[in-house]
Amino acid sequence: MSEEDFNYYQESLFNAIENECSFRLEIQLLSQQNTDRYFMGIGHPYYDEMGEYCGIVGLFLDVNDARLTEINLLNSRRKYQLLFDSLISGFIYFRGIYDEHNDLLDAEIIELNPALEKIFGLEKDCLIGMRLSQVQFLTEADKSNSVQYFRRILNDNQNESLVEYYLEGMNRWIEGSIYSPEPGFIALLVTDIDSKKRTEIKLKHAMERSEAANRAKSEFLANMSHEIRTPLNGIMGMIDLTMLDSLSDEQQDNLITAKDCIYSLIGIINDVLDFSKIEAGQMMLELQDFDLIQLLETTIKTHKRHAIEKKLALKLFYNNVFKTNLNGDAKRLKQVLNNLISNAIKFTEKGEVTVFVTEEVQKGKEIILNITVEDTGIGIEAENYDLLFKSFTQIDGSYTRQYGGTGLGLVITQKLLNMMDGNIRFDSVPGSGSRFHISVPLKEKIQKDKPKAHEGLEMCLKNQSILLVEDDRVNQIVMEKMLESFSICVDLAQNGKEGVEKAKQKKYDLILMDVQMPVMDGIQATKQIREKDKNRNLNAQTPIIALTAFALEGDRTLFKNSGMDDYVSKPVERQQLFKLLMRYLKSDFKNEKIVEPSKVHSSKEVLFNQELAHEISESINEIEKIYNQENYLLLEIIAHQLKEMFERINAEELRSLTFKLELAIRKKKATDALAMLENIKKNWEIMNSLIFKNGEADEKNTNRRR
């Protein structure tokens, strides 16, 4: 035995002998297996008749297994007690209290950890033994909810979670879980989320205020756009109409100058609106095929006059331009070029502005378009570089007064290029000029060339009937004269309510609907015209075009959802209006009928082969297959692709029918869509059989390839 145990053993024996009492001790002895084992010693001293000490009577018992079990149990208790006390989450243990019918009435607190004391600022000794119904810091609703939770858990033997639960009595947010570790007992694990939840609520309120401010800003911009564009529309329209008359060269030049001034003002409005849309993340790219050379030449031509007025040379050079038919957002690319060339001319008093264009062909048919705009202008000081791409900022106040502008051009340019995965960089020498270089990734042209529209088609619009709903007197005069210049019959309504009444009385080929009007706006008027449940409604299917001065992102969706087919922004040019009218009035919206073969097919106009015909048939079959799935988004995409195929082969009637199918799908009008699909299928079968009869189309396409 160890020295410590020997001393303890000896001391116990001496104490028993001296005091004539029993002893009981526990020591470790070396066993036969050469290991220490726990033994319990029990004994008592005995004496002779004379009272003299004679010895000790006792025994030693092997208690090693029992002692080790006890030690392990104590260690386990200490470990779990330490874990229980160290939990970050609060823990509280309840014992259920039942009535004579074994229904849970209440719950008694029998244990809790320090974390729970800290969370609620309570003391353990004050809570142990207290019933839930006696807890004063809980409201009656909190107590009732807790008992309902406990009852469900004890009856169903399932855990339940508390997600963002607000304790009204404690004015505190918690999360946790409730479970029953043994019958009749409930454990509640509590996590304090009060600080996090209150921060989240503050952030939510801040976001709501920010969104409200953004909405207010958008509404303000929309209204300002409307107020400015409405009179501009009248001015632009009157200029266009006046230019149709016989005028002297000087008069023509004066009108063109006036028109340029309008474009400048519209440019400023568009800059502010574009900046607002980009900042709100609402600017979307519109990818389309375009001719690079045509885009560049047109852009340069736009700025030629301004350069000539300042006696500047404006030059365009190409180097290593291999691909001219490209795919990308041509509108935004042109906007970037306009900003750069306009700035170069604005800040150059003498010399020249030169545009250099090169291409780099990458793998995967991607083309990097590099454009450099170089001028011999005032240049930029190095310390002012950081100001160049900041909103509403120009390098110097004197330049602002001398050259004008919003200070948004380069900011918008940079943001547009970032959206297109492009970049912009520059270098400048003060007094000698600046050079801005942009790089934009584009792709090769995707679609084949479509047949060009015939010119001189204005007579196609003769005697068409249009309802114009417009409240502004100047715009009424302008739009009426423009429409009458196409020999169109025009009826006028002063507001949305009057427009609805006129639409009930007469069938129109098209309705031009202003959006912002007194009495009833264009959105509400369109919804009433689109109602089908009234027999008096003659124009439920008539194309309705929004004639609006609104120009914010999201307006298109608003107009579409209200039942409008398209929209055109003010100010409206005559050529722009003509294209819109041709798009909708050429289509047969009035009758659903089998197309006559003579109208479908002309051997000189139909330019497609059996491969394309097979593709069209497959698209029609695909629409039939997924029709019952009610996947309107996929149906609309396929219908749109089918419409483009019919456009490519000059099948105008089929294109018109498919366009109406697309509209029916977009508006989720299943019955109309099915009827339209059957009509398309029937007419396509007629057309397909006529074109490929006796292999004519194959022979024609073979000859064409030769």
mmCIF file of C-alpha atoms in Angstrom, residues 25-361:
data_model
loop_
_atom_site.group_PDB
_atom_site.id
_atom_site.type_symbol
_atom_site.label_atom_id
_atom_site.label_comp_id
_atom_site.label_asym_id
_atom_site.label_seq_id
_atom_site.Cartn_x
_atom_site.Cartn_y
_atom_site.Cartn_z
ATOM 1 C CA LEU A 25 -11.715 2.738 6.414
ATOM 2 C CA GLU A 26 -11.009 2.431 2.702
ATOM 3 C CA ILE A 27 -7.529 1.906 1.305
ATOM 4 C CA GLN A 28 -5.840 0.640 -1.839
ATOM 5 C CA LEU A 29 -3.871 -2.645 -1.605
ATOM 6 C CA LEU A 30 -1.738 -4.429 -4.144
ATOM 7 C CA SER A 31 -3.568 -7.458 -5.525
ATOM 8 C CA GLN A 32 -2.078 -10.730 -6.719
ATOM 9 C CA GLN A 33 -2.292 -9.377 -10.268
ATOM 10 C CA ASN A 34 0.081 -6.612 -9.150
ATOM 11 C CA THR A 35 -2.612 -3.904 -9.489
ATOM 12 C CA ASP A 36 -4.019 -1.568 -6.873
ATOM 13 C CA ARG A 37 -7.542 -2.400 -5.763
ATOM 14 C CA TYR A 38 -9.885 -0.688 -3.341
ATOM 15 C CA PHE A 39 -10.572 -2.558 -0.038
ATOM 16 C CA MET A 40 -12.868 -1.663 2.841
ATOM 17 C CA GLY A 41 -11.562 -2.449 6.359
ATOM 18 C CA ILE A 42 -13.974 -2.963 9.283
ATOM 19 C CA GLY A 43 -12.843 -3.847 12.802
ATOM 20 C CA HIS A 44 -13.017 -3.398 16.595
ATOM 21 C CA PRO A 45 -10.362 -3.724 19.349
ATOM 22 C CA TYR A 46 -10.953 -6.348 22.084
ATOM 23 C CA TYR A 47 -9.670 -6.495 25.741
ATOM 24 C CA ASP A 48 -9.184 -9.170 28.503
ATOM 25 C CA GLU A 49 -10.957 -9.353 31.836
ATOM 26 C CA MET A 50 -8.535 -6.915 33.293
ATOM 27 C CA GLY A 51 -9.266 -4.387 30.539
ATOM 28 C CA GLU A 52 -5.943 -4.854 28.886
ATOM 29 C CA TYR A 53 -5.798 -4.480 25.070
ATOM 30 C CA CYS A 54 -5.512 -7.865 23.413
ATOM 31 C CA GLY A 55 -5.941 -7.174 19.676
ATOM 32 C CA ILE A 56 -8.318 -6.251 16.896
ATOM 33 C CA VAL A 57 -11.038 -8.306 15.310
ATOM 34 C CA GLY A 58 -12.011 -7.287 11.758
ATOM 35 C CA LEU A 59 -12.033 -8.042 8.039
ATOM 36 C CA PHE A 60 -11.138 -6.553 4.668
ATOM 37 C CA LEU A 61 -13.667 -6.554 1.772
ATOM 38 C CA ASP A 62 -12.788 -6.094 -1.956
ATOM 39 C CA VAL A 63 -14.942 -3.094 -3.060
ATOM 40 C CA ASN A 64 -12.860 -2.174 -6.100
ATOM 41 C CA ASP A 65 -15.635 -2.564 -8.748
ATOM 42 C CA ALA A 66 -18.230 -0.693 -6.718
ATOM 43 C CA ARG A 67 -15.742 2.057 -5.898
ATOM 44 C CA LEU A 68 -14.699 2.495 -9.568
ATOM 45 C CA THR A 69 -18.355 2.676 -10.625
ATOM 46 C CA GLU A 70 -18.983 5.347 -8.022
ATOM 47 C CA ILE A 71 -15.918 7.324 -9.134
ATOM 48 C CA ASN A 72 -16.988 7.173 -12.802
ATOM 49 C CA LEU A 73 -20.482 8.272 -11.866
ATOM 50 C CA LEU A 74 -19.168 11.249 -9.906
ATOM 51 C CA ASN A 75 -16.854 12.233 -12.769
ATOM 52 C CA SER A 76 -19.733 11.968 -15.233
ATOM 53 C CA ARG A 77 -21.923 14.115 -13.024
ATOM 54 C CA ARG A 78 -19.219 16.747 -12.688
ATOM 55 C CA LYS A 79 -18.685 16.754 -16.487
ATOM 56 C CA TYR A 80 -22.351 17.132 -17.341
ATOM 57 C CA GLN A 81 -22.868 19.700 -14.605
ATOM 58 C CA LEU A 82 -19.987 21.718 -16.080
ATOM 59 C CA LEU A 83 -21.508 21.377 -19.557
ATOM 60 C CA PHE A 84 -24.949 22.339 -18.225
ATOM 61 C CA ASP A 85 -23.535 25.404 -16.462
ATOM 62 C CA SER A 86 -21.423 26.423 -19.483
ATOM 63 C CA LEU A 87 -24.229 26.312 -22.094
ATOM 64 C CA ILE A 88 -24.620 29.577 -24.025
ATOM 65 C CA SER A 89 -28.297 28.771 -24.567
ATOM 66 C CA GLY A 90 -30.666 28.844 -21.642
ATOM 67 C CA PHE A 91 -32.052 25.537 -20.334
ATOM 68 C CA ILE A 92 -35.074 25.032 -18.086
ATOM 69 C CA TYR A 93 -36.616 21.755 -16.955
ATOM 70 C CA PHE A 94 -40.302 21.313 -16.027
ATOM 71 C CA ARG A 95 -42.317 18.571 -14.353
ATOM 72 C CA GLY A 96 -45.856 18.234 -15.636
ATOM 73 C CA ILE A 97 -48.774 18.648 -13.181
ATOM 74 C CA TYR A 98 -51.956 16.763 -14.095
ATOM 75 C CA ASP A 99 -55.589 16.682 -12.942
ATOM 76 C CA GLU A 100 -57.574 13.572 -12.049
ATOM 77 C CA HIS A 101 -58.275 12.937 -15.752
ATOM 78 C CA ASN A 102 -54.540 12.960 -16.535
ATOM 79 C CA ASP A 103 -54.807 16.257 -18.428
ATOM 80 C CA LEU A 104 -51.881 18.670 -18.129
ATOM 81 C CA LEU A 105 -52.822 21.648 -15.981
ATOM 82 C CA ASP A 106 -49.524 23.271 -15.146
ATOM 83 C CA ALA A 107 -45.763 22.705 -15.020
ATOM 84 C CA GLU A 108 -43.303 23.021 -12.126
ATOM 85 C CA ILE A 109 -39.775 24.376 -12.620
ATOM 86 C CA ILE A 110 -37.272 21.847 -11.251
ATOM 87 C CA GLU A 111 -33.979 22.965 -12.841
ATOM 88 C CA LEU A 112 -32.415 25.737 -14.919
ATOM 89 C CA ASN A 113 -28.907 26.778 -15.920
ATOM 90 C CA PRO A 114 -26.947 30.038 -15.416
ATOM 91 C CA ALA A 115 -27.432 31.049 -19.075
ATOM 92 C CA LEU A 116 -31.198 31.225 -18.538
ATOM 93 C CA GLU A 117 -30.669 33.372 -15.454
ATOM 94 C CA LYS A 118 -28.508 35.707 -17.525
ATOM 95 C CA ILE A 119 -30.930 35.905 -20.481
ATOM 96 C CA PHE A 120 -33.925 36.873 -18.351
ATOM 97 C CA GLY A 121 -32.082 38.541 -15.460
ATOM 98 C CA LEU A 122 -33.557 36.120 -12.878
ATOM 99 C CA GLU A 123 -32.202 34.080 -9.943
ATOM 100 C CA LYS A 124 -32.346 30.295 -9.881
ATOM 101 C CA ASP A 125 -33.354 30.045 -6.211
ATOM 102 C CA CYS A 126 -36.410 32.232 -6.852
ATOM 103 C CA LEU A 127 -37.667 30.006 -9.670
ATOM 104 C CA ILE A 128 -36.975 26.428 -8.526
ATOM 105 C CA GLY A 129 -40.222 24.879 -7.320
ATOM 106 C CA MET A 130 -42.390 27.627 -8.859
ATOM 107 C CA ARG A 131 -45.235 26.674 -11.141
ATOM 108 C CA LEU A 132 -45.586 28.171 -14.604
ATOM 109 C CA SER A 133 -48.918 29.740 -13.641
ATOM 110 C CA GLN A 134 -47.181 31.521 -10.725
ATOM 111 C CA VAL A 135 -44.447 33.166 -12.817
ATOM 112 C CA GLN A 136 -45.246 36.871 -12.636
ATOM 113 C CA PHE A 137 -43.067 38.140 -15.484
ATOM 114 C CA LEU A 138 -45.081 36.143 -18.060
ATOM 115 C CA THR A 139 -48.392 37.391 -19.446
ATOM 116 C CA GLU A 140 -51.458 35.185 -19.395
ATOM 117 C CA ALA A 141 -51.086 34.712 -23.151
ATOM 118 C CA ASP A 142 -47.461 33.552 -22.694
ATOM 119 C CA LYS A 143 -48.518 31.060 -20.005
ATOM 120 C CA SER A 144 -51.424 29.739 -22.054
ATOM 121 C CA ASN A 145 -49.243 29.305 -25.149
ATOM 122 C CA SER A 146 -46.578 27.483 -23.104
ATOM 123 C CA VAL A 147 -49.092 25.005 -21.647
ATOM 124 C CA GLN A 148 -50.474 24.327 -25.142
ATOM 125 C CA TYR A 149 -46.933 23.637 -26.421
ATOM 126 C CA PHE A 150 -46.197 21.322 -23.447
ATOM 127 C CA ARG A 151 -49.491 19.429 -23.898
ATOM 128 C CA ARG A 152 -48.798 18.736 -27.589
ATOM 129 C CA ILE A 153 -45.250 17.559 -26.904
ATOM 130 C CA LEU A 154 -46.234 15.221 -24.040
ATOM 131 C CA ASN A 155 -49.145 13.764 -26.028
ATOM 132 C CA ASP A 156 -47.418 13.407 -29.410
ATOM 133 C CA ASN A 157 -43.895 12.744 -28.097
ATOM 134 C CA GLN A 158 -42.436 15.047 -30.753
ATOM 135 C CA ASN A 159 -40.102 18.012 -30.590
ATOM 136 C CA GLU A 160 -41.373 21.475 -31.446
ATOM 137 C CA SER A 161 -39.448 24.592 -32.470
ATOM 138 C CA LEU A 162 -39.987 28.171 -31.402
ATOM 139 C CA VAL A 163 -39.010 30.464 -34.281
ATOM 140 C CA GLU A 164 -38.719 34.161 -33.477
ATOM 141 C CA TYR A 165 -41.126 34.002 -30.532
ATOM 142 C CA TYR A 166 -41.864 37.298 -28.798
ATOM 143 C CA LEU A 167 -42.271 37.078 -25.005
ATOM 144 C CA GLU A 168 -44.578 39.985 -24.380
ATOM 145 C CA GLY A 169 -44.117 39.989 -20.613
ATOM 146 C CA MET A 170 -40.312 40.100 -20.924
ATOM 147 C CA ASN A 171 -40.333 42.340 -24.025
ATOM 148 C CA ARG A 172 -37.842 39.944 -25.555
ATOM 149 C CA TRP A 173 -37.375 37.881 -28.720
ATOM 150 C CA ILE A 174 -36.268 34.267 -28.316
ATOM 151 C CA GLU A 175 -35.821 31.098 -30.340
ATOM 152 C CA GLY A 176 -35.690 27.585 -29.020
ATOM 153 C CA SER A 177 -36.894 24.016 -29.022
ATOM 154 C CA ILE A 178 -39.173 22.073 -26.675
ATOM 155 C CA TYR A 179 -38.923 18.326 -26.106
ATOM 156 C CA SER A 180 -39.752 15.644 -23.554
ATOM 157 C CA PRO A 181 -36.678 13.625 -22.428
ATOM 158 C CA GLU A 182 -38.810 11.384 -20.185
ATOM 159 C CA PRO A 183 -42.560 10.887 -19.621
ATOM 160 C CA GLY A 184 -44.128 13.736 -17.688
ATOM 161 C CA PHE A 185 -41.153 16.083 -18.031
ATOM 162 C CA ILE A 186 -40.482 18.930 -20.481
ATOM 163 C CA ALA A 187 -37.168 20.544 -21.395
ATOM 164 C CA LEU A 188 -36.950 23.972 -23.016
ATOM 165 C CA LEU A 189 -33.780 25.130 -24.764
ATOM 166 C CA VAL A 190 -33.786 28.918 -25.242
ATOM 167 C CA THR A 191 -31.580 31.120 -27.480
ATOM 168 C CA ASP A 192 -31.564 34.874 -26.996
ATOM 169 C CA ILE A 193 -32.097 36.607 -30.393
ATOM 170 C CA ASP A 194 -33.424 39.887 -29.048
ATOM 171 C CA SER A 195 -30.524 42.037 -30.226
ATOM 172 C CA LYS A 196 -30.368 40.382 -33.646
ATOM 173 C CA LYS A 197 -34.136 40.617 -34.149
ATOM 174 C CA ARG A 198 -34.304 44.272 -33.161
ATOM 175 C CA THR A 199 -31.444 45.066 -35.552
ATOM 176 C CA GLU A 200 -33.299 43.166 -38.271
ATOM 177 C CA ILE A 201 -36.481 45.159 -37.591
ATOM 178 C CA LYS A 202 -34.517 48.413 -37.778
ATOM 179 C CA LEU A 203 -32.956 47.347 -41.081
ATOM 180 C CA LYS A 204 -36.364 46.365 -42.425
ATOM 181 C CA HIS A 205 -37.814 49.744 -41.511
ATOM 182 C CA ALA A 206 -34.798 51.463 -43.050
ATOM 183 C CA MET A 207 -35.250 49.446 -46.257
ATOM 184 C CA GLU A 208 -38.948 50.308 -46.343
ATOM 185 C CA ARG A 209 -38.100 53.985 -45.974
ATOM 186 C CA SER A 210 -35.452 53.663 -48.677
ATOM 187 C CA GLU A 211 -37.878 51.872 -51.016
ATOM 188 C CA ALA A 212 -40.505 54.520 -50.316
ATOM 189 C CA ALA A 213 -37.955 57.205 -51.164
ATOM 190 C CA ASN A 214 -37.027 55.374 -54.371
ATOM 191 C CA ARG A 215 -40.697 55.043 -55.309
ATOM 192 C CA ALA A 216 -41.209 58.732 -54.645
ATOM 193 C CA LYS A 217 -38.157 59.536 -56.775
ATOM 194 C CA SER A 218 -39.398 57.275 -59.580
ATOM 195 C CA GLU A 219 -42.863 58.825 -59.463
ATOM 196 C CA PHE A 220 -41.331 62.295 -59.497
ATOM 197 C CA LEU A 221 -39.139 61.419 -62.504
ATOM 198 C CA ALA A 222 -42.085 59.828 -64.286
ATOM 199 C CA ASN A 223 -44.272 62.867 -63.717
ATOM 200 C CA MET A 224 -41.507 65.278 -64.717
ATOM 201 C CA SER A 225 -40.868 63.192 -67.826
ATOM 202 C CA HIS A 226 -44.573 63.360 -68.644
ATOM 203 C CA GLU A 227 -44.812 67.088 -68.079
ATOM 204 C CA ILE A 228 -41.737 67.823 -70.226
ATOM 205 C CA ARG A 229 -42.339 65.289 -73.001
ATOM 206 C CA THR A 230 -45.989 66.211 -73.537
ATOM 207 C CA PRO A 231 -45.284 69.718 -74.913
ATOM 208 C CA LEU A 232 -42.195 68.363 -76.711
ATOM 209 C CA ASN A 233 -44.445 65.885 -78.473
ATOM 210 C CA GLY A 234 -46.579 68.745 -79.739
ATOM 211 C CA ILE A 235 -43.521 70.698 -80.925
ATOM 212 C CA MET A 236 -41.977 67.658 -82.624
ATOM 213 C CA GLY A 237 -45.235 66.712 -84.268
ATOM 214 C CA MET A 238 -45.862 70.195 -85.601
ATOM 215 C CA ILE A 239 -42.321 70.323 -87.018
ATOM 216 C CA ASP A 240 -42.781 66.962 -88.760
ATOM 217 C CA LEU A 241 -46.117 68.042 -90.216
ATOM 218 C CA THR A 242 -44.744 71.412 -91.350
ATOM 219 C CA MET A 243 -41.808 69.684 -93.061
ATOM 220 C CA LEU A 244 -44.288 67.781 -95.247
ATOM 221 C CA ASP A 245 -45.175 71.095 -96.926
ATOM 222 C CA SER A 246 -43.135 72.873 -99.582
ATOM 223 C CA LEU A 247 -40.538 74.958 -97.761
ATOM 224 C CA SER A 248 -37.508 76.990 -98.701
ATOM 225 C CA ASP A 249 -34.049 75.663 -97.862
ATOM 226 C CA GLU A 250 -33.720 78.199 -95.068
ATOM 227 C CA GLN A 251 -37.072 77.179 -93.577
ATOM 228 C CA GLN A 252 -36.118 73.492 -93.750
ATOM 229 C CA ASP A 253 -32.812 74.309 -92.057
ATOM 230 C CA ASN A 254 -34.562 76.270 -89.310
ATOM 231 C CA LEU A 255 -36.918 73.380 -88.606
ATOM 232 C CA ILE A 256 -34.062 70.896 -88.530
ATOM 233 C CA THR A 257 -32.237 73.135 -86.054
ATOM 234 C CA ALA A 258 -35.367 73.326 -83.908
ATOM 235 C CA LYS A 259 -35.606 69.546 -84.033
ATOM 236 C CA ASP A 260 -31.962 69.229 -82.959
ATOM 237 C CA CYS A 261 -32.744 71.408 -79.951
ATOM 238 C CA ILE A 262 -35.582 69.068 -79.010
ATOM 239 C CA TYR A 263 -33.257 66.073 -79.317
ATOM 240 C CA SER A 264 -30.751 67.812 -77.011
ATOM 241 C CA LEU A 265 -33.444 68.385 -74.409
ATOM 242 C CA ILE A 266 -34.648 64.791 -74.745
ATOM 243 C CA GLY A 267 -31.034 63.671 -74.341
ATOM 244 C CA ILE A 268 -30.780 65.481 -71.010
ATOM 245 C CA ILE A 269 -34.057 63.919 -69.836
ATOM 246 C CA ASN A 270 -32.888 60.476 -70.931
ATOM 247 C CA ASP A 271 -29.558 60.936 -69.112
ATOM 248 C CA VAL A 272 -31.332 61.610 -65.833
ATOM 249 C CA LEU A 273 -33.784 58.739 -66.343
ATOM 250 C CA ASP A 274 -31.029 56.314 -67.398
ATOM 251 C CA PHE A 275 -28.948 57.254 -64.367
ATOM 252 C CA SER A 276 -31.958 56.665 -62.114
ATOM 253 C CA LYS A 277 -32.658 53.263 -63.703
ATOM 254 C CA ILE A 278 -29.030 52.166 -63.440
ATOM 255 C CA GLU A 279 -28.811 53.244 -59.788
ATOM 256 C CA ALA A 280 -32.000 51.288 -59.031
ATOM 257 C CA GLY A 281 -30.646 48.209 -60.852
ATOM 258 C CA GLN A 282 -33.541 48.302 -63.334
ATOM 259 C CA MET A 283 -31.575 48.869 -66.533
ATOM 260 C CA MET A 284 -31.798 45.793 -68.766
ATOM 261 C CA LEU A 285 -29.728 44.955 -71.833
ATOM 262 C CA GLU A 286 -31.561 44.144 -75.083
ATOM 263 C CA LEU A 287 -29.448 41.823 -77.221
ATOM 264 C CA GLN A 288 -30.096 41.928 -80.951
ATOM 265 C CA ASP A 289 -28.315 41.507 -84.270
ATOM 266 C CA PHE A 290 -26.880 44.662 -85.827
ATOM 267 C CA ASP A 291 -24.516 45.867 -88.538
ATOM 268 C CA LEU A 292 -21.412 47.399 -86.928
ATOM 269 C CA ILE A 293 -20.468 49.537 -89.935
ATOM 270 C CA GLN A 294 -23.986 50.926 -90.242
ATOM 271 C CA LEU A 295 -24.074 51.715 -86.497
ATOM 272 C CA LEU A 296 -20.720 53.531 -86.632
ATOM 273 C CA GLU A 297 -21.486 55.443 -89.824
ATOM 274 C CA THR A 298 -24.892 56.524 -88.520
ATOM 275 C CA THR A 299 -23.404 57.656 -85.217
ATOM 276 C CA ILE A 300 -20.670 59.681 -86.926
ATOM 277 C CA LYS A 301 -23.214 61.224 -89.292
ATOM 278 C CA THR A 302 -25.284 62.361 -86.301
ATOM 279 C CA HIS A 303 -22.342 64.406 -84.976
ATOM 280 C CA LYS A 304 -21.045 65.670 -88.344
ATOM 281 C CA ARG A 305 -23.108 68.828 -88.298
ATOM 282 C CA HIS A 306 -21.999 69.817 -84.814
ATOM 283 C CA ALA A 307 -18.352 69.225 -85.765
ATOM 284 C CA ILE A 308 -18.698 71.315 -88.948
ATOM 285 C CA GLU A 309 -20.278 74.161 -86.975
ATOM 286 C CA LYS A 310 -17.183 74.221 -84.741
ATOM 287 C CA LYS A 311 -14.906 73.841 -87.795
ATOM 288 C CA LEU A 312 -13.583 70.513 -86.533
ATOM 289 C CA ALA A 313 -12.631 67.460 -88.579
ATOM 290 C CA LEU A 314 -14.548 64.338 -87.534
ATOM 291 C CA LYS A 315 -12.852 61.181 -88.840
ATOM 292 C CA LEU A 316 -13.534 57.443 -88.650
ATOM 293 C CA PHE A 317 -10.851 54.769 -89.239
ATOM 294 C CA TYR A 318 -11.170 50.964 -89.346
ATOM 295 C CA ASN A 319 -8.296 48.567 -88.712
ATOM 296 C CA ASN A 320 -8.584 44.748 -88.541
ATOM 297 C CA VAL A 321 -12.380 44.809 -88.558
ATOM 298 C CA PHE A 322 -13.235 41.248 -89.604
ATOM 299 C CA LYS A 323 -16.803 40.847 -88.365
ATOM 300 C CA THR A 324 -19.447 43.461 -89.103
ATOM 301 C CA ASN A 325 -22.611 41.439 -88.435
ATOM 302 C CA LEU A 326 -22.671 41.262 -84.638
ATOM 303 C CA ASN A 327 -25.020 40.546 -81.734
ATOM 304 C CA GLY A 328 -25.271 42.747 -78.640
ATOM 305 C CA ASP A 329 -27.104 45.753 -77.237
ATOM 306 C CA ALA A 330 -26.702 48.092 -80.212
ATOM 307 C CA LYS A 331 -28.803 50.814 -78.574
ATOM 308 C CA ARG A 332 -26.569 51.024 -75.484
ATOM 309 C CA LEU A 333 -23.379 50.734 -77.544
ATOM 310 C CA LYS A 334 -24.557 53.651 -79.661
ATOM 311 C CA GLN A 335 -25.390 55.598 -76.493
ATOM 312 C CA VAL A 336 -21.818 55.053 -75.245
ATOM 313 C CA LEU A 337 -20.365 56.244 -78.559
ATOM 314 C CA ASN A 338 -22.659 59.265 -78.653
ATOM 315 C CA ASN A 339 -21.533 60.269 -75.157
ATOM 316 C CA LEU A 340 -17.835 59.951 -75.993
ATOM 317 C CA ILE A 341 -18.015 61.692 -79.402
ATOM 318 C CA SER A 342 -20.310 64.422 -78.061
ATOM 319 C CA ASN A 343 -17.891 65.093 -75.181
ATOM 320 C CA ALA A 344 -14.911 65.123 -77.551
ATOM 321 C CA ILE A 345 -16.562 67.708 -79.817
ATOM 322 C CA LYS A 346 -17.846 69.734 -76.859
ATOM 323 C CA PHE A 347 -14.408 70.133 -75.276
ATOM 324 C CA THR A 348 -12.461 70.685 -78.515
ATOM 325 C CA GLU A 349 -12.227 74.202 -79.931
ATOM 326 C CA LYS A 350 -9.879 73.493 -82.836
ATOM 327 C CA GLY A 351 -8.303 70.533 -84.548
ATOM 328 C CA GLU A 352 -10.078 67.183 -84.952
ATOM 329 C CA VAL A 353 -11.937 64.313 -83.325
ATOM 330 C CA THR A 354 -10.918 60.848 -84.534
ATOM 331 C CA VAL A 355 -12.587 57.487 -83.933
ATOM 332 C CA PHE A 356 -10.458 54.335 -84.330
ATOM 333 C CA VAL A 357 -12.157 50.915 -84.527
ATOM 334 C CA THR A 358 -10.460 47.494 -84.250
ATOM 335 C CA GLU A 359 -11.576 43.943 -83.444
ATOM 336 C CA GLU A 360 -10.034 40.975 -81.634
ATOM 337 C CA VAL A 361 -11.534 37.563 -82.429
#
